[in-house]
Amino acid sequence: MTESNSAKLWGGRFGESTDAFVEAFTASVDFDRRLYRQDIEGSKAHAQMLAHVGVLSEAESQAICQGLDAIQAEIEAGTFRWDVSLEDVHMNIEARLTGRIGDVGKKLHTGRSRNDQVATDIRLWLREQIDDLLSELRRARRSLLDLAEREADTIMPGFTHLQVAMPVTFGHHMLAWHEMLRRDSARLRDARRRVNVLPLGAAALAGTSYPIDRAYTAGLLGFEAVAANSLDAVSDRDFAIEFTAAAALIMTHLSRAAEEMVFWSSAQFDFIELPDRFCTGSSIMPQKKNPDVPELLRGKAGRVNGDLFALLTLMKAQPLAYNKDNQEDKEPLFDAVDTVSASLRAFADMLPAIRVKRERMREAARQGYATATDLADYLVRKGIPFRDAHEIVGKAVRQAIALGRDLAELDLETLRRFSPEIDADVYDMLTLEGSVAARRHYGGTAPQAVRERIREAREELKAEGQGLTGR
Ligand code: ARG
């Protein structure tokens, strides 16, 4: 054995030192050092369990735990020397432990492998990230409810095919965004249960011959369950894939909202104004104010889709059990977490600062014949079959377009030419306010229904915040 491999924790069976490029190529410490806190937490729990079952003495376990605490302090103080030749976060910390406390440090890895260790670290880390994302999601949802409340009576055109369809309230539109994020929260809480499972004890792949107590370790680390198969525990990353799929959906929702913000803030729509501090200018066109933040939210959705595909592809052809491929799980997972976290923050910060141009939205709804369906419903209530009513109103709209007027601006005589069933009370139907107010059932767009849903959604948020539902 050459000198250099004698420093490796696994150097025993090697006859020559690792190629310098291969060493860099196979190392992960540059990115997995991010897991140092979870690695130390998992190691301490493992050492305590080993003492609990008598494999280590109490004194040995304590020496290990104190050494690990001291290492954590070094890392956080910035004095820890990360070494690429020690490959990853696990071996960097273990080597330092032995450096600090001597030979007893070498006992930490008893009954354990980096395979179950890294799976444990990622699960601990992701669990914490999910909790942070859940609170960020709650903040975004709260912002949407506040905006919905402020604009519960604000009328805007509702669209299908991006053509004006029927009047809706802006509050209702904000509640649609809110529902998407509410389901995203539920998805994360659900995924968390499958993340929160202990791999330790699986060791390399087959388990260990030491009399370990896995439930004890799980209890120390707050895991809800113990992985039931050692091969599966060290190899599958479905929990990370599932999380990233949920993250991609969050980004999809933010991207859809962002897309609407982009065109709403254009001169052509002019429905909202984004605060200057969320926009940038152009270096050549002095008049420009670009909606950069929403555009980036839309663009970053692509990154997270990419992360999801990276993880799915990473997993698809792996035979049991652990393969080094899995080292590639970290960067996409970290990127997905970082991207979603920053995006949710930007989204939640921006919402309260949006200026809603109520008059402009109202005008757009008025000009788009948005109450035509209400006129048809009116005729149905007078006994005309819906298909015939549809035809009658279609003709009335054509006439209104030819005259350059809104339906509500046609006089009664003109309207009655299309159907003698039309009376003066038709104008209640043709107003935008009348149209939205009529849709007051649960889930409808009426200001009253919007306020009812806001109340209910605030209760849901409160219960979630107190941990009464979900986790
Ligand atoms: N750095 C590795 C990873 O991220 C740790 C596990 C390595 N295990 C092994 N048998 N080489 O997956």
GROMACS .gro file of C-alpha atoms in nm, residues 38-426:
model
  389
   38GLN     CA    1  -2.778   1.590   1.021
   39ASP     CA    2  -2.471   1.368   0.987
   40ILE     CA    3  -2.365   1.458   1.340
   41GLU     CA    4  -2.716   1.422   1.478
   42GLY     CA    5  -2.749   1.076   1.319
   43SER     CA    6  -2.405   0.968   1.443
   44LYS     CA    7  -2.481   1.076   1.799
   45ALA     CA    8  -2.808   0.882   1.797
   46HIS     CA    9  -2.626   0.578   1.658
   47ALA     CA   10  -2.358   0.598   1.929
   48GLN     CA   11  -2.620   0.636   2.200
   49MET     CA   12  -2.808   0.335   2.068
   50LEU     CA   13  -2.486   0.130   2.063
   51ALA     CA   14  -2.434   0.219   2.432
   52HIS     CA   15  -2.799   0.142   2.507
   53VAL     CA   16  -2.757  -0.215   2.377
   54GLY     CA   17  -2.413  -0.256   2.535
   55VAL     CA   18  -2.201  -0.259   2.218
   56LEU     CA   19  -2.026   0.058   2.336
   57SER     CA   20  -1.971   0.160   2.696
   58GLU     CA   21  -2.148   0.471   2.826
   59ALA     CA   22  -1.811   0.644   2.851
   60GLU     CA   23  -1.726   0.562   2.489
   61SER     CA   24  -2.060   0.686   2.364
   62GLN     CA   25  -2.024   1.006   2.563
   63ALA     CA   26  -1.674   1.068   2.434
   64ILE     CA   27  -1.803   1.023   2.078
   65CYS     CA   28  -2.099   1.255   2.129
   66GLN     CA   29  -1.886   1.524   2.289
   67GLY     CA   30  -1.631   1.493   2.011
   68LEU     CA   31  -1.907   1.530   1.752
   69ASP     CA   32  -2.044   1.838   1.929
   70ALA     CA   33  -1.698   1.992   1.926
   71ILE     CA   34  -1.669   1.919   1.552
   72GLN     CA   35  -2.003   2.083   1.489
   73ALA     CA   36  -1.875   2.391   1.672
   74GLU     CA   37  -1.560   2.388   1.454
   75ILE     CA   38  -1.768   2.365   1.137
   76GLU     CA   39  -1.994   2.647   1.247
   77ALA     CA   40  -1.699   2.861   1.346
   78GLY     CA   41  -1.546   2.804   1.003
   79THR     CA   42  -1.230   2.643   1.139
   80PHE     CA   43  -1.302   2.289   1.019
   81ARG     CA   44  -1.073   2.180   0.733
   82TRP     CA   45  -1.275   1.999   0.468
   83ASP     CA   46  -1.057   1.757   0.274
   84VAL     CA   47  -1.153   1.632  -0.074
   85SER     CA   48  -0.931   1.330  -0.035
   86LEU     CA   49  -1.168   1.222   0.243
   87GLU     CA   50  -1.440   1.211  -0.022
   88ASP     CA   51  -1.758   1.305   0.158
   89VAL     CA   52  -1.907   1.470   0.464
   90HIS     CA   53  -1.927   1.139   0.650
   91MET     CA   54  -1.559   1.050   0.626
   92ASN     CA   55  -1.445   1.406   0.686
   93ILE     CA   56  -1.630   1.413   1.015
   94GLU     CA   57  -1.534   1.061   1.117
   95ALA     CA   58  -1.166   1.122   1.045
   96ARG     CA   59  -1.174   1.442   1.247
   97LEU     CA   60  -1.349   1.262   1.532
   98THR     CA   61  -1.066   1.014   1.561
   99GLY     CA   62  -0.820   1.300   1.527
  100ARG     CA   63  -0.983   1.472   1.823
  101ILE     CA   64  -1.074   1.188   2.062
  102GLY     CA   65  -0.837   0.911   1.956
  103ASP     CA   66  -0.909   0.544   1.891
  104VAL     CA   67  -1.255   0.543   2.050
  105GLY     CA   68  -1.365   0.751   1.751
  106LYS     CA   69  -1.300   0.449   1.533
  107LYS     CA   70  -1.581   0.265   1.713
  108LEU     CA   71  -1.854   0.500   1.590
  109HIS     CA   72  -1.894   0.317   1.260
  110THR     CA   73  -1.973  -0.014   1.433
  111GLY     CA   74  -2.283  -0.174   1.282
  112ARG     CA   75  -2.322   0.107   1.032
  113SER     CA   76  -2.231   0.188   0.673
  114ARG     CA   77  -2.217   0.513   0.483
  115ASN     CA   78  -2.508   0.369   0.286
  116ASP     CA   79  -2.756   0.379   0.572
  117GLN     CA   80  -2.582   0.687   0.711
  118VAL     CA   81  -2.629   0.901   0.400
  119ALA     CA   82  -2.990   0.789   0.357
  120THR     CA   83  -3.052   0.893   0.719
  121ASP     CA   84  -2.882   1.229   0.670
  122ILE     CA   85  -3.088   1.315   0.362
  123ARG     CA   86  -3.412   1.218   0.530
  124LEU     CA   87  -3.335   1.427   0.839
  125TRP     CA   88  -3.236   1.720   0.622
  126LEU     CA   89  -3.537   1.697   0.392
  127ARG     CA   90  -3.776   1.666   0.685
  128GLU     CA   91  -3.650   1.997   0.820
  129GLN     CA   92  -3.668   2.162   0.478
  130ILE     CA   93  -4.026   2.044   0.432
  131ASP     CA   94  -4.118   2.206   0.764
  132ASP     CA   95  -3.961   2.534   0.652
  133LEU     CA   96  -4.136   2.517   0.316
  134LEU     CA   97  -4.467   2.448   0.488
  135SER     CA   98  -4.435   2.764   0.691
  136GLU     CA   99  -4.335   2.960   0.379
  137LEU     CA  100  -4.640   2.817   0.201
  138ARG     CA  101  -4.863   2.922   0.488
  139ARG     CA  102  -4.728   3.275   0.461
  140ALA     CA  103  -4.801   3.284   0.086
  141ARG     CA  104  -5.151   3.151   0.147
  142ARG     CA  105  -5.211   3.414   0.413
  143SER     CA  106  -5.101   3.685   0.169
  144LEU     CA  107  -5.345   3.552  -0.089
  145LEU     CA  108  -5.630   3.549   0.160
  146ASP     CA  109  -5.551   3.907   0.264
  147LEU     CA  110  -5.550   4.019  -0.098
  148ALA     CA  111  -5.872   3.827  -0.167
  149GLU     CA  112  -6.036   3.997   0.127
  150ARG     CA  113  -5.923   4.341   0.016
  151GLU     CA  114  -6.056   4.278  -0.336
  152ALA     CA  115  -6.360   4.063  -0.260
  153ASP     CA  116  -6.590   4.310  -0.441
  154THR     CA  117  -6.355   4.394  -0.727
  155ILE     CA  118  -6.494   4.286  -1.061
  156MET     CA  119  -6.275   4.161  -1.341
  157PRO     CA  120  -6.334   3.960  -1.656
  158GLY     CA  121  -6.303   3.585  -1.606
  159PHE     CA  122  -6.142   3.411  -1.903
  160THR     CA  123  -6.160   3.084  -2.086
  161HIS     CA  124  -5.928   3.045  -2.385
  162LEU     CA  125  -5.801   3.387  -2.270
  163GLN     CA  126  -6.123   3.532  -2.416
  164VAL     CA  127  -6.355   3.724  -2.185
  165ALA     CA  128  -6.606   3.472  -2.057
  166MET     CA  129  -6.798   3.591  -1.749
  167PRO     CA  130  -6.741   3.849  -1.481
  168VAL     CA  131  -6.568   3.720  -1.169
  169THR     CA  132  -6.431   3.890  -0.863
  170PHE     CA  133  -6.060   3.948  -0.822
  171GLY     CA  134  -6.094   3.806  -0.472
  172HIS     CA  135  -6.224   3.485  -0.623
  173HIS     CA  136  -5.931   3.472  -0.862
  174MET     CA  137  -5.689   3.508  -0.569
  175LEU     CA  138  -5.872   3.227  -0.392
  176ALA     CA  139  -5.811   3.002  -0.694
  177TRP     CA  140  -5.437   3.057  -0.651
  178HIS     CA  141  -5.481   2.994  -0.281
  179GLU     CA  142  -5.647   2.655  -0.340
  180MET     CA  143  -5.351   2.543  -0.550
  181LEU     CA  144  -5.108   2.627  -0.272
  182ARG     CA  145  -5.333   2.468  -0.012
  183ARG     CA  146  -5.314   2.138  -0.198
  184ASP     CA  147  -4.939   2.185  -0.232
  185SER     CA  148  -4.914   2.210   0.146
  186ALA     CA  149  -5.116   1.892   0.184
  187ARG     CA  150  -4.889   1.714  -0.065
  188LEU     CA  151  -4.579   1.814   0.131
  189ARG     CA  152  -4.730   1.702   0.459
  190ASP     CA  153  -4.817   1.371   0.302
  191ALA     CA  154  -4.471   1.325   0.149
  192ARG     CA  155  -4.318   1.408   0.487
  193ARG     CA  156  -4.461   1.090   0.639
  194ARG     CA  157  -4.269   0.879   0.388
  195VAL     CA  158  -3.954   1.088   0.434
  196ASN     CA  159  -3.969   1.044   0.811
  197VAL     CA  160  -3.853   0.681   0.822
  198LEU     CA  161  -3.527   0.554   0.973
  199PRO     CA  162  -3.279   0.371   0.743
  200LEU     CA  163  -3.008   0.320   1.011
  201GLY     CA  164  -2.957  -0.044   1.094
  202ALA     CA  165  -2.966  -0.142   0.729
  203ALA     CA  166  -2.589  -0.091   0.731
  204ALA     CA  167  -2.438  -0.156   0.387
  205LEU     CA  168  -2.738  -0.352   0.259
  206ALA     CA  169  -2.803  -0.665   0.465
  207GLY     CA  170  -2.836  -0.530   0.817
  208THR     CA  171  -2.587  -0.601   1.093
  209SER     CA  172  -2.504  -0.882   1.333
  210TYR     CA  173  -2.489  -0.648   1.636
  211PRO     CA  174  -2.790  -0.655   1.870
  212ILE     CA  175  -2.908  -0.310   1.759
  213ASP     CA  176  -3.230  -0.141   1.870
  214ARG     CA  177  -3.360   0.047   1.570
  215ALA     CA  178  -3.675   0.173   1.740
  216TYR     CA  179  -3.452   0.336   2.000
  217THR     CA  180  -3.253   0.521   1.735
  218ALA     CA  181  -3.577   0.621   1.559
  219GLY     CA  182  -3.709   0.761   1.885
  220LEU     CA  183  -3.395   0.971   1.938
  221LEU     CA  184  -3.416   1.114   1.587
  222GLY     CA  185  -3.792   1.171   1.580
  223PHE     CA  186  -3.856   0.923   1.300
  224GLU     CA  187  -4.213   0.796   1.288
  225ALA     CA  188  -4.117   0.454   1.152
  226VAL     CA  189  -3.826   0.219   1.093
  227ALA     CA  190  -3.751   0.111   0.737
  228ALA     CA  191  -3.880  -0.246   0.703
  229ASN     CA  192  -3.628  -0.377   0.450
  230SER     CA  193  -3.255  -0.315   0.462
  231LEU     CA  194  -3.200  -0.341   0.085
  232ASP     CA  195  -3.477  -0.092   0.015
  233ALA     CA  196  -3.368   0.140   0.298
  234VAL     CA  197  -3.022   0.208   0.153
  235SER     CA  198  -3.118   0.219  -0.212
  236ASP     CA  199  -3.447   0.387  -0.290
  237ARG     CA  200  -3.472   0.761  -0.317
  238ASP     CA  201  -3.843   0.765  -0.394
  239PHE     CA  202  -3.900   0.996  -0.097
  240ALA     CA  203  -3.674   1.257  -0.260
  241ILE     CA  204  -3.841   1.207  -0.597
  242GLU     CA  205  -4.184   1.241  -0.442
  243PHE     CA  206  -4.081   1.558  -0.265
  244THR     CA  207  -3.937   1.701  -0.586
  245ALA     CA  208  -4.256   1.618  -0.774
  246ALA     CA  209  -4.449   1.814  -0.512
  247ALA     CA  210  -4.192   2.093  -0.545
  248ALA     CA  211  -4.236   2.094  -0.924
  249LEU     CA  212  -4.611   2.133  -0.875
  250ILE     CA  213  -4.559   2.425  -0.638
  251MET     CA  214  -4.342   2.587  -0.905
  252THR     CA  215  -4.602   2.509  -1.171
  253HIS     CA  216  -4.861   2.692  -0.964
  254LEU     CA  217  -4.633   2.988  -0.897
  255SER     CA  218  -4.548   2.996  -1.266
  256ARG     CA  219  -4.913   3.010  -1.371
  257ALA     CA  220  -4.979   3.295  -1.129
  258ALA     CA  221  -4.662   3.467  -1.247
  259GLU     CA  222  -4.769   3.439  -1.610
  260GLU     CA  223  -5.095   3.616  -1.525
  261MET     CA  224  -4.906   3.887  -1.339
  262VAL     CA  225  -4.685   3.940  -1.641
  263PHE     CA  226  -4.969   4.008  -1.879
  264TRP     CA  227  -5.189   4.185  -1.625
  265SER     CA  228  -4.909   4.435  -1.574
  266SER     CA  229  -4.862   4.495  -1.948
  267ALA     CA  230  -4.998   4.816  -2.103
  268GLN     CA  231  -5.243   4.605  -2.306
  269PHE     CA  232  -5.414   4.456  -2.000
  270ASP     CA  233  -5.317   4.715  -1.740
  271PHE     CA  234  -5.502   4.532  -1.459
  272ILE     CA  235  -5.233   4.562  -1.194
  273GLU     CA  236  -4.919   4.753  -1.117
  274LEU     CA  237  -4.624   4.573  -0.968
  275PRO     CA  238  -4.422   4.767  -0.714
  276ASP     CA  239  -4.103   4.922  -0.855
  277ARG     CA  240  -3.891   4.729  -0.609
  278PHE     CA  241  -3.995   4.402  -0.777
  279CYS     CA  242  -3.916   4.524  -1.129
  280THR     CA  243  -3.614   4.638  -1.327
  281GLY     CA  244  -3.558   4.874  -1.615
  282SER     CA  245  -3.402   4.836  -1.955
  283SER     CA  246  -3.053   4.958  -2.032
  284ILE     CA  247  -3.164   5.086  -2.372
  285MET     CA  248  -3.537   5.168  -2.351
  286PRO     CA  249  -3.593   5.432  -2.084
  287GLN     CA  250  -3.970   5.379  -2.062
  288LYS     CA  251  -3.947   5.012  -1.963
  289LYS     CA  252  -4.046   4.859  -1.633
  290ASN     CA  253  -4.003   4.486  -1.660
  291PRO     CA  254  -4.181   4.230  -1.437
  292ASP     CA  255  -3.860   4.041  -1.361
  293VAL     CA  256  -3.972   3.868  -1.044
  294PRO     CA  257  -4.279   3.701  -1.197
  295GLU     CA  258  -4.077   3.615  -1.507
  296LEU     CA  259  -3.815   3.446  -1.292
  297LEU     CA  260  -4.080   3.254  -1.101
  298ARG     CA  261  -4.201   3.126  -1.437
  299GLY     CA  262  -3.848   3.048  -1.554
  300LYS     CA  263  -3.741   2.875  -1.234
  301ALA     CA  264  -4.026   2.627  -1.269
  302GLY     CA  265  -3.819   2.478  -1.551
  303ARG     CA  266  -3.524   2.417  -1.319
  304VAL     CA  267  -3.729   2.220  -1.071
  305ASN     CA  268  -3.884   2.012  -1.351
  306GLY     CA  269  -3.524   1.939  -1.451
  307ASP     CA  270  -3.438   1.837  -1.094
  308LEU     CA  271  -3.733   1.599  -1.092
  309PHE     CA  272  -3.625   1.441  -1.418
  310ALA     CA  273  -3.267   1.410  -1.299
  311LEU     CA  274  -3.382   1.216  -0.993
  312LEU     CA  275  -3.626   0.994  -1.179
  313THR     CA  276  -3.362   0.909  -1.437
  314LEU     CA  277  -3.099   0.853  -1.169
  315MET     CA  278  -3.317   0.590  -1.005
  316LYS     CA  279  -3.475   0.406  -1.293
  317ALA     CA  280  -3.211   0.145  -1.378
  318GLN     CA  281  -3.045   0.090  -1.044
  319PRO     CA  282  -3.025  -0.268  -0.930
  320LEU     CA  283  -3.053  -0.330  -0.556
  321ALA     CA  284  -2.904  -0.217  -0.334
  322TYR     CA  285  -2.689   0.096  -0.296
  323ASN     CA  286  -2.500   0.225  -0.600
  324LYS     CA  287  -2.274   0.524  -0.619
  325ASP     CA  288  -2.522   0.676  -0.866
  326ASN     CA  289  -2.716   0.780  -0.559
  327GLN     CA  290  -2.450   1.033  -0.471
  328GLU     CA  291  -2.600   1.232  -0.759
  329ASP     CA  292  -2.928   1.271  -0.570
  330LYS     CA  293  -2.809   1.561  -0.360
  331GLU     CA  294  -2.754   1.846  -0.601
  332PRO     CA  295  -3.094   1.822  -0.774
  333LEU     CA  296  -3.265   1.781  -0.438
  334PHE     CA  297  -3.080   2.078  -0.287
  335ASP     CA  298  -3.153   2.284  -0.596
  336ALA     CA  299  -3.524   2.199  -0.584
  337VAL     CA  300  -3.545   2.298  -0.217
  338ASP     CA  301  -3.350   2.621  -0.267
  339THR     CA  302  -3.546   2.721  -0.575
  340VAL     CA  303  -3.889   2.656  -0.425
  341SER     CA  304  -3.796   2.825  -0.102
  342ALA     CA  305  -3.670   3.143  -0.270
  343SER     CA  306  -3.963   3.147  -0.514
  344LEU     CA  307  -4.224   3.116  -0.241
  345ARG     CA  308  -4.056   3.394  -0.052
  346ALA     CA  309  -4.053   3.626  -0.355
  347PHE     CA  310  -4.415   3.542  -0.430
  348ALA     CA  311  -4.538   3.603  -0.075
  349ASP     CA  312  -4.341   3.928  -0.049
  350MET     CA  313  -4.477   4.062  -0.377
  351LEU     CA  314  -4.849   3.993  -0.327
  352PRO     CA  315  -4.933   4.259  -0.066
  353ALA     CA  316  -4.757   4.522  -0.277
  354ILE     CA  317  -4.960   4.465  -0.593
  355ARG     CA  318  -5.173   4.766  -0.689
  356VAL     CA  319  -5.505   4.649  -0.831
  357LYS     CA  320  -5.653   4.878  -1.098
  358ARG     CA  321  -6.020   4.822  -1.021
  359GLU     CA  322  -6.159   5.059  -1.284
  360ARG     CA  323  -5.954   4.903  -1.562
  361MET     CA  324  -6.068   4.552  -1.475
  362ARG     CA  325  -6.429   4.656  -1.451
  363GLU     CA  326  -6.409   4.826  -1.789
  364ALA     CA  327  -6.256   4.516  -1.947
  365ALA     CA  328  -6.537   4.299  -1.809
  366ARG     CA  329  -6.798   4.546  -1.935
  367GLN     CA  330  -6.658   4.559  -2.285
  368GLY     CA  331  -6.633   4.184  -2.323
  369TYR     CA  332  -7.008   4.098  -2.316
  370ALA     CA  333  -6.931   3.907  -2.002
  371THR     CA  334  -7.295   3.900  -1.890
  372ALA     CA  335  -7.430   3.729  -2.204
  373THR     CA  336  -7.470   3.400  -2.016
  374ASP     CA  337  -7.671   3.582  -1.750
  375LEU     CA  338  -7.910   3.704  -2.019
  376ALA     CA  339  -7.952   3.348  -2.144
  377ASP     CA  340  -8.019   3.226  -1.788
  378TYR     CA  341  -8.275   3.505  -1.751
  379LEU     CA  342  -8.460   3.381  -2.060
  380VAL     CA  343  -8.451   3.024  -1.931
  381ARG     CA  344  -8.617   3.144  -1.611
  382LYS     CA  345  -8.889   3.292  -1.834
  383GLY     CA  346  -8.952   2.947  -1.980
  384ILE     CA  347  -8.734   2.947  -2.291
  385PRO     CA  348  -8.525   2.628  -2.347
  386PHE     CA  349  -8.154   2.696  -2.291
  387ARG     CA  350  -8.047   2.618  -2.649
  388ASP     CA  351  -8.298   2.870  -2.785
  389ALA     CA  352  -8.195   3.126  -2.527
  390HIS     CA  353  -7.832   3.076  -2.632
  391GLU     CA  354  -7.928   3.150  -2.994
  392ILE     CA  355  -8.130   3.459  -2.901
  393VAL     CA  356  -7.851   3.607  -2.692
  394GLY     CA  357  -7.597   3.532  -2.964
  395LYS     CA  358  -7.796   3.748  -3.201
  396ALA     CA  359  -7.830   4.023  -2.943
  397VAL     CA  360  -7.452   4.022  -2.891
  398ARG     CA  361  -7.397   4.049  -3.265
  399GLN     CA  362  -7.623   4.351  -3.278
  400ALA     CA  363  -7.450   4.509  -2.977
  401ILE     CA  364  -7.111   4.459  -3.143
  402ALA     CA  365  -7.244   4.623  -3.462
  403LEU     CA  366  -7.366   4.920  -3.256
  404GLY     CA  367  -7.043   4.933  -3.059
  405ARG     CA  368  -7.230   4.900  -2.729
  406ASP     CA  369  -7.248   4.674  -2.429
  407LEU     CA  370  -7.559   4.455  -2.378
  408ALA     CA  371  -7.664   4.666  -2.082
  409GLU     CA  372  -7.653   4.972  -2.307
  410LEU     CA  373  -7.916   4.840  -2.548
  411ASP     CA  374  -8.258   4.988  -2.472
  412LEU     CA  375  -8.552   4.768  -2.380
  413GLU     CA  376  -8.717   4.809  -2.720
  414THR     CA  377  -8.405   4.685  -2.898
  415LEU     CA  378  -8.371   4.392  -2.660
  416ARG     CA  379  -8.736   4.292  -2.694
  417ARG     CA  380  -8.686   4.256  -3.066
  418PHE     CA  381  -8.483   3.945  -2.984
  419SER     CA  382  -8.742   3.807  -2.741
  420PRO     CA  383  -9.073   3.945  -2.616
  421GLU     CA  384  -9.003   3.771  -2.284
  422ILE     CA  385  -8.750   4.039  -2.197
  423ASP     CA  386  -8.873   4.295  -1.942
  424ALA     CA  387  -8.723   4.592  -1.764
  425ASP     CA  388  -8.592   4.369  -1.482
  426VAL     CA  389  -8.339   4.229  -1.732
   0.00000   0.00000   0.00000
